[in-house]
Structures are given as structure tokens and as C-alpha cells.
């Protein structure tokens, strides 16, 4: 048993008190650079293919940033292993990174004479971001009737995020809908939810991949909006709505209430055995 006179216990108690404020400031820092991550992730998707999930790429990049930030507090005895592509970074590239860090610039300036293909790819990503009117630094508004948990009843119908993307003409690109419309309520299915969805043949077994549920009414409202109603790519028959069991609807109500209050919801985890 460790007492409160233990230095590490005392410091951890202080950390626990300060952690919410620290998390909020870290979130603000990531919001500052999120537009660069989003542009890069969209470019990757455009170059590699629609199977790429930009949202997942962004989350992985943010986690990697936090891991590398641990080096700031290294005691010098143990070094965090560098990723393979970082070990092979040429000396000139490292010098450029150091120079950019000193200047406080998050991205290098465009150089003259870059390959036309690269220019077109980057420009496509930037123009796409502008068309989506993303405002990363502004908090997502989670108020009004659409964010009232009481709207989720035993008769409310839901659709899979992947089907919503196809229905709105975005193909199989899962992350595009969530980035373009961050105000939409979405619920990440946990292992219990996925088991039910698979048993009811609403989705195939997808292993560890994320599966989001959205409210059918929200997607149909989007489809009727000026941005989509005249689109030749609308495929509302792709929605395949369903009514989840009461226990799942209750979880989604709690999830919506937590988000509406500005709280964070932890990622879904496997239930304890």
C-alpha cells in the first residue's frame, strides 16, 4: 500500500486535478494544426484510393505526435525508438525541420519549380477543403433539436456511416462525410453493438475497424439540402435503415448527451470477460 506521503502519489494527484485543463490546451494546439493534417489526409486518399479513411489517418497522426512529444521529457537514459521512415531521413531534411522549428513555421514554404503533378494534387486538396467550408478552429455546435437525446426513441431509424457516404454520392470514402459535416451526430459502435449488427446482417464482420451509426433523418435532411438535392450521384436506396434494440438506443442517448455537454467520450473498448 502506498501512502499519500509517497512523492509519486502526490504528484499524480496533482496531475489528475490539472489533467482536464491540460487536455483542453492540448486540444487547442491540435486544432491549430488540424487543417494541415486534413489537407494531407485528403491528398493521400485522392492519390491512394477511396479505401483510405482520412479520419483514421488524422487520428493516427495525432497519436504519433503525442508519442514523439514524450522526447521533450526524456531523462536521457531511454530514447523513444524512431519510426523506420524517420531513421532514414537525410541530413538536409533534418536541417530543414530544425530551421522550421526555430522559425515556428508548421509547414515549409512552396518551392519554385515543383513537379506539376504534385502541384495539382496539393491544389486539389486545398480547393476541396475550401469547398467544404471547414472551420477547424471553431468548436462544433451541438445544440438545438437535433442534439436533444429525447429524439432518439424506440422507433428512431439509423444507418451505417459507410452506407450514408454512398447514398450521398461520396462512394466508399468513410471519413469524407464526417469531415464535411462535423455537426452530424455519429455513434461509434462498440464490440457488443457490432455483434448485434453482424447477427442481424446489417453489416459484415469488420474486425477492429470503426463502424459509425448515424440517424437516418439527418442524412435525408442533408440529401434534401441545396448541396445534394440536384446531385446525380444521390443513391438514397443505399441507406438500408434499421431500428436498433432498446439497449443500444439508450447508449446512443447517453453518448449524445455527453457530446452536447462538451464532454469527451472514450473510444469503444472490448467488454470485460
Coordinates of C-alpha atoms in Angstrom, one line a residue, residues 36-54 57 114-126 132 173 176:
X36 CA -2.6 20.7 -42.3
X37 CA -3.4 17.1 -41.2
X38 CA -6.8 17.2 -43.0
X39 CA -5.3 18.5 -46.3
X40 CA -2.6 15.9 -46.2
X41 CA -5.1 13.1 -45.4
X42 CA -7.4 14.1 -48.2
X43 CA -4.4 14.2 -50.6
X44 CA -3.4 10.7 -49.5
X45 CA -7.0 9.5 -50.1
X46 CA -7.1 11.1 -53.6
X47 CA -3.7 9.6 -54.5
X48 CA -4.1 6.1 -53.0
X49 CA -7.8 5.4 -53.3
X50 CA -11.1 5.5 -51.7
X51 CA -10.3 2.7 -49.3
X52 CA -8.2 5.2 -47.3
X53 CA -10.1 6.7 -44.3
X54 CA -8.8 10.3 -43.8
X57 CA -5.1 8.8 -40.7
X114 CA 8.0 21.7 -58.1
X115 CA 6.5 18.9 -60.3
X116 CA 3.2 19.8 -61.9
X117 CA 1.6 16.6 -60.7
X118 CA 2.4 17.5 -57.1
X119 CA 1.1 21.0 -57.5
X120 CA -2.2 19.7 -58.9
X121 CA -2.6 17.2 -56.1
X122 CA -2.0 19.7 -53.4
X123 CA -4.2 22.3 -55.0
X124 CA -7.0 19.8 -55.3
X125 CA -6.8 19.0 -51.6
X126 CA -6.8 22.7 -50.7
X132 CA -16.3 22.0 -47.6
X173 CA -14.9 7.0 -48.5
X176 CA -15.4 12.3 -46.0

